[in-house]
mmCIF file of C-alpha atoms in Angstrom:
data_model
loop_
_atom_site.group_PDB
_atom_site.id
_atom_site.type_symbol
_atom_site.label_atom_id
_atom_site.label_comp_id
_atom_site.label_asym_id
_atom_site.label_seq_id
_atom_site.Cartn_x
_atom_site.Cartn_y
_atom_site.Cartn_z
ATOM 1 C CA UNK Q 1 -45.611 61.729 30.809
ATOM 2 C CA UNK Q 2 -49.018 62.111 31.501
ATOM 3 C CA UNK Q 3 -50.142 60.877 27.650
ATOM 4 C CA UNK Q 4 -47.601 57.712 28.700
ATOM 5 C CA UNK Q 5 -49.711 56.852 31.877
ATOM 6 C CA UNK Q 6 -53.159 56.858 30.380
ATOM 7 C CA UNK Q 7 -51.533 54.540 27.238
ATOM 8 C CA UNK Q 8 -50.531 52.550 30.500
ATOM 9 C CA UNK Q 9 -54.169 52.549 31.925
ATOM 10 C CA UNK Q 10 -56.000 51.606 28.665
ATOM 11 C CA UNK Q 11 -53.606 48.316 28.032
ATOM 12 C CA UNK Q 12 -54.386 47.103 31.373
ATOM 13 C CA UNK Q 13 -57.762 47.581 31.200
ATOM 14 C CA UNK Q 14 -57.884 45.681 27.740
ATOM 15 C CA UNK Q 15 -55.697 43.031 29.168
ATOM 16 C CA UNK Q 16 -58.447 42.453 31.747
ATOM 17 C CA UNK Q 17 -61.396 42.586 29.540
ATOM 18 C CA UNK Q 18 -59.320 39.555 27.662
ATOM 19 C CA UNK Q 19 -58.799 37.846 30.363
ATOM 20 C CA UNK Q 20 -62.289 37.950 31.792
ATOM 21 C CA UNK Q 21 -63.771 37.250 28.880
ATOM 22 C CA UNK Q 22 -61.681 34.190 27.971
ATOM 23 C CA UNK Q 23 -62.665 32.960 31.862
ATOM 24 C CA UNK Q 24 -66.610 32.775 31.185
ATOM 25 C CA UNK Q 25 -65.998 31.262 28.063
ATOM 26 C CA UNK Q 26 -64.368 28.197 29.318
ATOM 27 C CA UNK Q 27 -67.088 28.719 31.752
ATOM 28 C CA UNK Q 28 -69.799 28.223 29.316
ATOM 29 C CA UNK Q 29 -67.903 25.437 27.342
ATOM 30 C CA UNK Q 30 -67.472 23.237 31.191
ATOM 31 C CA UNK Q 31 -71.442 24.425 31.851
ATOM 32 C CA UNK Q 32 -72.362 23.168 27.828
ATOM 33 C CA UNK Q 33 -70.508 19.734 28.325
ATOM 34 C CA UNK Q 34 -71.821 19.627 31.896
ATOM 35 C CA UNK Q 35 -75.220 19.824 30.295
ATOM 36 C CA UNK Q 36 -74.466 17.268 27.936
ATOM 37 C CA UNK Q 37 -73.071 14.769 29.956
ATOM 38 C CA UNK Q 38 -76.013 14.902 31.745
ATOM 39 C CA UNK Q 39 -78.262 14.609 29.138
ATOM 40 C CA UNK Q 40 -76.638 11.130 27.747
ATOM 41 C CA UNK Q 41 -76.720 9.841 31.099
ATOM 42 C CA UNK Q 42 -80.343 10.281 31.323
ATOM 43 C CA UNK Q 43 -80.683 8.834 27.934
ATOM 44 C CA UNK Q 44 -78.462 5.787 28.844
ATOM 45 C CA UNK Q 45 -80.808 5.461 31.999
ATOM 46 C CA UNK Q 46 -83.664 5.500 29.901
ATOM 47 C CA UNK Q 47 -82.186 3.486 27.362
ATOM 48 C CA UNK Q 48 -81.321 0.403 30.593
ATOM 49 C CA UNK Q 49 -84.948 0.968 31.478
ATOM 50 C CA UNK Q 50 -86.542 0.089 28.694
ATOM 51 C CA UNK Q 51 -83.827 -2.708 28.466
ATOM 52 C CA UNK Q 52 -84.992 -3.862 32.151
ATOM 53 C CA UNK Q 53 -88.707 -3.591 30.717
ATOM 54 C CA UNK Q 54 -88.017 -5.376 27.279
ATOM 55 C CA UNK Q 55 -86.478 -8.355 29.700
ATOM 56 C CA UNK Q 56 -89.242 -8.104 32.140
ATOM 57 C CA UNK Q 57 -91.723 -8.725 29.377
ATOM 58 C CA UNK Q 58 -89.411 -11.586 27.603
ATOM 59 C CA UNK Q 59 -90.051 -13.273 30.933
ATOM 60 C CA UNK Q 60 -93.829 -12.912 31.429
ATOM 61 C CA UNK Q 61 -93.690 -14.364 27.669
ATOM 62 C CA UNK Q 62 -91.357 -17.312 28.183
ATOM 63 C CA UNK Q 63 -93.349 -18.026 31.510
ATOM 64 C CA UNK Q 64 -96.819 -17.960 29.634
ATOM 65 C CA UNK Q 65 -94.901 -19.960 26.990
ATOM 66 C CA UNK Q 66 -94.177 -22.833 29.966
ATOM 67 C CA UNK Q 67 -97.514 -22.248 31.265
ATOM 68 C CA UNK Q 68 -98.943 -23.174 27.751
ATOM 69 C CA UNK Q 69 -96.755 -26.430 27.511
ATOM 70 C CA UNK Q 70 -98.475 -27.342 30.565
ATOM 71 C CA UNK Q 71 -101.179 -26.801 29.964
ATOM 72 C CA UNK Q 72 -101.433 -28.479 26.301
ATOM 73 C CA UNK Q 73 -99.704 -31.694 27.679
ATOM 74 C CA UNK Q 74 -101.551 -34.470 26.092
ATOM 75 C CA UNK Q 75 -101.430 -37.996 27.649
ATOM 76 C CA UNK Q 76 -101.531 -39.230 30.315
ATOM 77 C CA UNK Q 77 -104.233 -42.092 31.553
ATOM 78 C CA UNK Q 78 -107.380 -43.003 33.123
ATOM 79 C CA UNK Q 79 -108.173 -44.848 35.943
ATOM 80 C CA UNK Q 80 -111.624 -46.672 36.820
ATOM 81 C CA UNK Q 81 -112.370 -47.751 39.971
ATOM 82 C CA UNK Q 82 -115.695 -49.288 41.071
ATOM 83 C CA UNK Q 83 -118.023 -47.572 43.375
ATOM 84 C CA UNK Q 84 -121.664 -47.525 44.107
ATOM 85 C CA UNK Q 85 -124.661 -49.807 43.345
ATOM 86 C CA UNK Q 86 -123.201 -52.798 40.942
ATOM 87 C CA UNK Q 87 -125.726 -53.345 38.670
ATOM 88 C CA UNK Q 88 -125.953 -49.167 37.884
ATOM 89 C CA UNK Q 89 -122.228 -49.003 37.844
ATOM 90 C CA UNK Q 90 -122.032 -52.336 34.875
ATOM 91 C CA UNK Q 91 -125.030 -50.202 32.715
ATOM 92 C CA UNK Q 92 -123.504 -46.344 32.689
ATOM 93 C CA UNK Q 93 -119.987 -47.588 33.070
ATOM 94 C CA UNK Q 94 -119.837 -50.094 30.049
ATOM 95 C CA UNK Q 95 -122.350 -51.721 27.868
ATOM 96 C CA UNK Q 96 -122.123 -55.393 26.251
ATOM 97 C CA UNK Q 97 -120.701 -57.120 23.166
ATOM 98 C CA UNK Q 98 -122.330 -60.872 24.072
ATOM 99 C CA UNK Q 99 -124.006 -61.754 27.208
ATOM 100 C CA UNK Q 100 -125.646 -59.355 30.137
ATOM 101 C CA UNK Q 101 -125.564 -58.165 33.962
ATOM 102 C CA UNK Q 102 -127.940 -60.868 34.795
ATOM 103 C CA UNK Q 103 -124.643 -63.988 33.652
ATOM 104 C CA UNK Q 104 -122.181 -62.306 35.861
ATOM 105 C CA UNK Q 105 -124.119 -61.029 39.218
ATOM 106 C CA UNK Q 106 -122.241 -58.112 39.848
ATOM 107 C CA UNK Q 107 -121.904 -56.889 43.583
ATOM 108 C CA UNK Q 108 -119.477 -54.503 45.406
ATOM 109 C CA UNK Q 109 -117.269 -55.939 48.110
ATOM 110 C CA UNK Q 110 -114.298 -54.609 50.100
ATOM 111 C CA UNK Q 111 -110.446 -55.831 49.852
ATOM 112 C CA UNK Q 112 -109.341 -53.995 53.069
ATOM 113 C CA UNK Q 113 -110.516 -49.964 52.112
ATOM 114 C CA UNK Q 114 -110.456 -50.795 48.739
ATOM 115 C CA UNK Q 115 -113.564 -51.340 46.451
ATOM 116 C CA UNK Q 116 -114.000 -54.590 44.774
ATOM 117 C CA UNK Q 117 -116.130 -55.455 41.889
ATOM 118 C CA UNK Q 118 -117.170 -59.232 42.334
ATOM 119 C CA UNK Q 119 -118.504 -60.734 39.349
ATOM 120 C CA UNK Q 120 -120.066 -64.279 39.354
ATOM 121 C CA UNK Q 121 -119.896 -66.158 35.775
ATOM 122 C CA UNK Q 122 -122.868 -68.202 34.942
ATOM 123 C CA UNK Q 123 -120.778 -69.936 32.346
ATOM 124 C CA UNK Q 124 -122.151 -68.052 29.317
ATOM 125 C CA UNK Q 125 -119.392 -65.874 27.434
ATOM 126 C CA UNK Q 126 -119.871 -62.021 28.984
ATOM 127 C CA UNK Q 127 -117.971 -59.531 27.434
ATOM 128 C CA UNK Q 128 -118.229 -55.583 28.942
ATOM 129 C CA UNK Q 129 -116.871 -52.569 27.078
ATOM 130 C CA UNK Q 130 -116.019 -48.589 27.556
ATOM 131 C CA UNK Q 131 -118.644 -46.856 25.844
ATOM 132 C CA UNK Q 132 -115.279 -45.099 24.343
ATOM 133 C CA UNK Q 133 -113.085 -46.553 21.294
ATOM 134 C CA UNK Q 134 -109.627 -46.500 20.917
ATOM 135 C CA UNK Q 135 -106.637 -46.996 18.754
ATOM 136 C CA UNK Q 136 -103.616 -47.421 20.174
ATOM 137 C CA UNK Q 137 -104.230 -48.663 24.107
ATOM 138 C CA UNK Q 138 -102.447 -49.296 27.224
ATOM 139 C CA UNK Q 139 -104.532 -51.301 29.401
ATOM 140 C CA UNK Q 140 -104.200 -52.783 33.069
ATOM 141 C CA UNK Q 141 -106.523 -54.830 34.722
ATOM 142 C CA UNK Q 142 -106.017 -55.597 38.833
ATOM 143 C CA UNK Q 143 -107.617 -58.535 39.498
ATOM 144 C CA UNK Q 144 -108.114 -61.880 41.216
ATOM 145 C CA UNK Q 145 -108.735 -64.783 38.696
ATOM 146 C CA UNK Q 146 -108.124 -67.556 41.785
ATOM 147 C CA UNK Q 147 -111.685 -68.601 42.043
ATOM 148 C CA UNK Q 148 -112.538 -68.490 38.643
ATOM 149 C CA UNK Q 149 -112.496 -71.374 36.077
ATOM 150 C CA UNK Q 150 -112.177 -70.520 32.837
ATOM 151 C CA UNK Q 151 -110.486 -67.780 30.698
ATOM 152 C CA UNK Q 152 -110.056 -64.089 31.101
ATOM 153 C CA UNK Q 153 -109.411 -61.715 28.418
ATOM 154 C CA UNK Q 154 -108.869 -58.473 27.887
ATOM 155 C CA UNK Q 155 -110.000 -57.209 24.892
ATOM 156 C CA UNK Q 156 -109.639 -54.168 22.443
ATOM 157 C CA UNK Q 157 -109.594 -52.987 19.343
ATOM 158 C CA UNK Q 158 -113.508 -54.228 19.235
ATOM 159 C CA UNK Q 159 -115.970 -54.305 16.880
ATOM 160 C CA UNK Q 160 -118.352 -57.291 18.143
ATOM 161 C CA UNK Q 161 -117.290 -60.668 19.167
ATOM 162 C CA UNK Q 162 -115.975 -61.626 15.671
ATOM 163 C CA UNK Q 163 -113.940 -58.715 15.212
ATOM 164 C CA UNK Q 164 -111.253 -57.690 18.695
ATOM 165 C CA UNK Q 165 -107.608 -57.922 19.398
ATOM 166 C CA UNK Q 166 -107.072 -59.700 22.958
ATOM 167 C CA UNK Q 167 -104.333 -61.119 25.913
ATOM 168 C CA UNK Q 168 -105.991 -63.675 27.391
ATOM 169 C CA UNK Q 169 -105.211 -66.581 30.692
ATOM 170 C CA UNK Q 170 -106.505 -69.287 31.950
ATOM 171 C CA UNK Q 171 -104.968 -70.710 35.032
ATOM 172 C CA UNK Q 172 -100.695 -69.651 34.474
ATOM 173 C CA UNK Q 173 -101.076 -69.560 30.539
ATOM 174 C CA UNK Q 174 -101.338 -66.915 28.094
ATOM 175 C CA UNK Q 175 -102.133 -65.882 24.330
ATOM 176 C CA UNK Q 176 -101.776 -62.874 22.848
ATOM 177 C CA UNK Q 177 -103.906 -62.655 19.621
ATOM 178 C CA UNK Q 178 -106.909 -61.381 17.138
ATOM 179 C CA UNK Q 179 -109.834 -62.735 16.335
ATOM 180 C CA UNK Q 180 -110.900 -61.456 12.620
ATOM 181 C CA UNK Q 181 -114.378 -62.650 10.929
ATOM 182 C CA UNK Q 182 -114.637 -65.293 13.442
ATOM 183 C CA UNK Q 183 -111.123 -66.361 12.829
ATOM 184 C CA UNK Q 184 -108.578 -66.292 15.577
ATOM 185 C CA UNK Q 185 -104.847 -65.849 15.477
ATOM 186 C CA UNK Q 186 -102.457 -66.182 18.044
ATOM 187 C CA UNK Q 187 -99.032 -64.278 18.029
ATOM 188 C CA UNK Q 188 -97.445 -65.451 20.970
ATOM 189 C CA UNK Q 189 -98.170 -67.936 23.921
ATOM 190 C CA UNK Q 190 -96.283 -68.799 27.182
ATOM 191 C CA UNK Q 191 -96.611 -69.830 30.792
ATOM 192 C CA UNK Q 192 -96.310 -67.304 33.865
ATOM 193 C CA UNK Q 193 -95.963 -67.181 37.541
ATOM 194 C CA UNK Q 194 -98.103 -66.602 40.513
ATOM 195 C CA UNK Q 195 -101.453 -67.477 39.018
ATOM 196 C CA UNK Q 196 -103.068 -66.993 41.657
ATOM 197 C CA UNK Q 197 -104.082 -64.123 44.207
ATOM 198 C CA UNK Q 198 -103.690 -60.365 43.303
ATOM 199 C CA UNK Q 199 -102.083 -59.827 40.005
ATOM 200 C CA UNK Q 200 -102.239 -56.711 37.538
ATOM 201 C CA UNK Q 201 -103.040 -58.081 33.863
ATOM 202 C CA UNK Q 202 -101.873 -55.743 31.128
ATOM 203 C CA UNK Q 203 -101.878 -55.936 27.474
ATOM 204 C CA UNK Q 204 -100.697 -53.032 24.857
ATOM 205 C CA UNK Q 205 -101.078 -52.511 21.164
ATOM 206 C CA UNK Q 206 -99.034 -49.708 19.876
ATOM 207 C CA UNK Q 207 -98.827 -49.797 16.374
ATOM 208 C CA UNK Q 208 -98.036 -52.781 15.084
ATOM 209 C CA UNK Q 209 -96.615 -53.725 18.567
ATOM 210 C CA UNK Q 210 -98.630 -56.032 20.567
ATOM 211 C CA UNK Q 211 -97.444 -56.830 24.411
ATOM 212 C CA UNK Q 212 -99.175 -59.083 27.293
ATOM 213 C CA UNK Q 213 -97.700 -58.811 30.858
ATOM 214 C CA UNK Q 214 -97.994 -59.811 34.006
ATOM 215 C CA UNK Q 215 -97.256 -56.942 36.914
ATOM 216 C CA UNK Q 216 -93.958 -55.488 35.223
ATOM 217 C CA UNK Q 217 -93.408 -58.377 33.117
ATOM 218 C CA UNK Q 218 -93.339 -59.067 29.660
ATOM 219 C CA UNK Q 219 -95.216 -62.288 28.868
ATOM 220 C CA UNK Q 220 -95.530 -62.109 25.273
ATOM 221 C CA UNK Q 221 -94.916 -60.347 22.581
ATOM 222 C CA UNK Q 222 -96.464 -60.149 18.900
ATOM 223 C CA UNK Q 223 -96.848 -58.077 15.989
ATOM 224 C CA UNK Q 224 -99.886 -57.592 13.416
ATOM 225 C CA UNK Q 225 -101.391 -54.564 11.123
ATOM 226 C CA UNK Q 226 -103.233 -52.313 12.879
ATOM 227 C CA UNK Q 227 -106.775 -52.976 13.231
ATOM 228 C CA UNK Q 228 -109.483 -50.386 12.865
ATOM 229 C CA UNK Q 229 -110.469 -48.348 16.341
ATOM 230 C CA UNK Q 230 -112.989 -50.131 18.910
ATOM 231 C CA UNK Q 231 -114.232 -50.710 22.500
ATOM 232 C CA UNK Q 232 -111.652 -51.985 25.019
ATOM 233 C CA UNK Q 233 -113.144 -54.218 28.434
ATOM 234 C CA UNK Q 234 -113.231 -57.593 29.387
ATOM 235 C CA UNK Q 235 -114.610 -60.809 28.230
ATOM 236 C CA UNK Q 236 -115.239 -64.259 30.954
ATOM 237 C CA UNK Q 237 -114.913 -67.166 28.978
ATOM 238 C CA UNK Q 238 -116.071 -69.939 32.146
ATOM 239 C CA UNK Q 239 -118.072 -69.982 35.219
ATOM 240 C CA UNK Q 240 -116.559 -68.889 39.020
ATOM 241 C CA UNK Q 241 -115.676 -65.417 40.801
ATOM 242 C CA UNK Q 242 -113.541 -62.664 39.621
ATOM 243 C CA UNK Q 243 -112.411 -60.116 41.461
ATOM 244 C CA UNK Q 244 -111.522 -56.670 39.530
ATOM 245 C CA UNK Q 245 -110.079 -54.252 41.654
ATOM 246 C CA UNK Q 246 -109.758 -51.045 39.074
ATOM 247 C CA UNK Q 247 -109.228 -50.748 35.387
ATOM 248 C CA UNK Q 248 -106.576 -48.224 33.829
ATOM 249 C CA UNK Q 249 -106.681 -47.205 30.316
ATOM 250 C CA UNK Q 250 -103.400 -44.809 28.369
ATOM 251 C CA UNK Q 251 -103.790 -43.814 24.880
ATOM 252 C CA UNK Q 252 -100.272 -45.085 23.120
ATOM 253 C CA UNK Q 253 -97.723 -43.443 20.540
ATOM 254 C CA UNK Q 254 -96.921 -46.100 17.197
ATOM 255 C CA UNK Q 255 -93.678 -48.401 18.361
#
């Protein structure tokens, strides 16, 4: 009986060993996949991060990228206006193709607060150029032509007075044309309103493309080859007063 009780005592106790030992095993397995759970959230976290910090620095690129397209732009145009003594302002503004400061008499006026450039033709053919040269050219003249009798041109693409491209009136008419080795050629011609007063006169050569306007509108309209780079200004053809307000110059893509 006695030999029965400690067989008894012995199973128990190796019952409970089992038990206890199966307990901090599934103990150990919860702490190991505890442990790495939390070790492939803080790789995920990590991984997001350098997600957020790869986007971060996609921005700063795409926004220096912008910054770069603004900053290359290329275009745009230039815009003279007339200011200080007259005389000083014809010789380190432009210099001459035919004729001089003395056959025009330059002197600065006022037009309400803007500057005015009056210029006084003697009658002897003046022509005044932008010590730069162009190719393709936008160019628009504001002036005042009432008090002048003669013709006004403006004039690119030039070489010397035997060699320019031109839009040119006189009174409400205008020509579009060349002049080549002395020899001019017209490629369109037509009347226009509102000769008189204020008026913007405007003249482009893009390519083969040549365009005279008046304001906003088209006047005429001509084609040509292209003629070799030059000096772009204006030429008086007459004797009288013009008034030139402010010159604008834009560099032009081929039509």
């Amino acid at each position: 009986m006695k030999k029965l009780s400690i067989l008894l005592y012995v199973m128990l106790f190796m019952v409970g060993s089992i038990a206890l030992t199966s307990c901090s095993g599934e103990k150990k397995t919860e702490k190991s996949e505890s442990a790495v759970h939390a070790e492939a959230a803080e790789e995920h976290e990590h991984e997001e991060g350098g997600e957020e910090h790869n986007m971060a620095d996609m921005g700063e690129e795409s926004a220096s990228h912008e910054h770069n397209e603004e900053a290359g732009t290329e275009g745009g145009s230039t815009m003279w206006i007339p200011k200080g003594d007259a005389a000083k302002l014809m010789s380190s503004n432009f210099h001459y193709i035919t004729g001089a400061t003395s056959n025009i008499a330059p002197k600065l006026t006022k037009n309400g607060s803007d500057n005015v450039l009056e210029l006084t033709a003697d009658g002897t053919t003046t022509a005044f150029v932008f010590h730069k040269s162009y190719g393709n050219i936008g160019m628009i003249a504001s002036l005042d032509a009432s008090a002048f009798k003669g013709t006004v041109r403006l004039i690119h693409h030039a070489q010397n007075t035997d060699n320019y491209e031109f839009v040119a009136i006189n009174g409400n008419h205008m020509k579009l044309g060349r002049i080549v080795n002395g020899k001019e050629t017209i490629f369109n011609e037509s009347d226009f309103d509102g000769a008189s007063g204020w008026l913007n006169l405007r003249v482009s050569a893009a390519g083969t493309h040549f365009k005279g306007y008046i304001n906003d509108k088209t006047i005429t309209h001509g084609h040509g080859d292209k003629m070799k780079n030059g000096f772009v200004g204006i030429m008086l053809e007459g004797a009288g007063t013009l008034l030139l307000k402010s010159i604008e110059l834009a560099e032009l893509e081929d039509e």
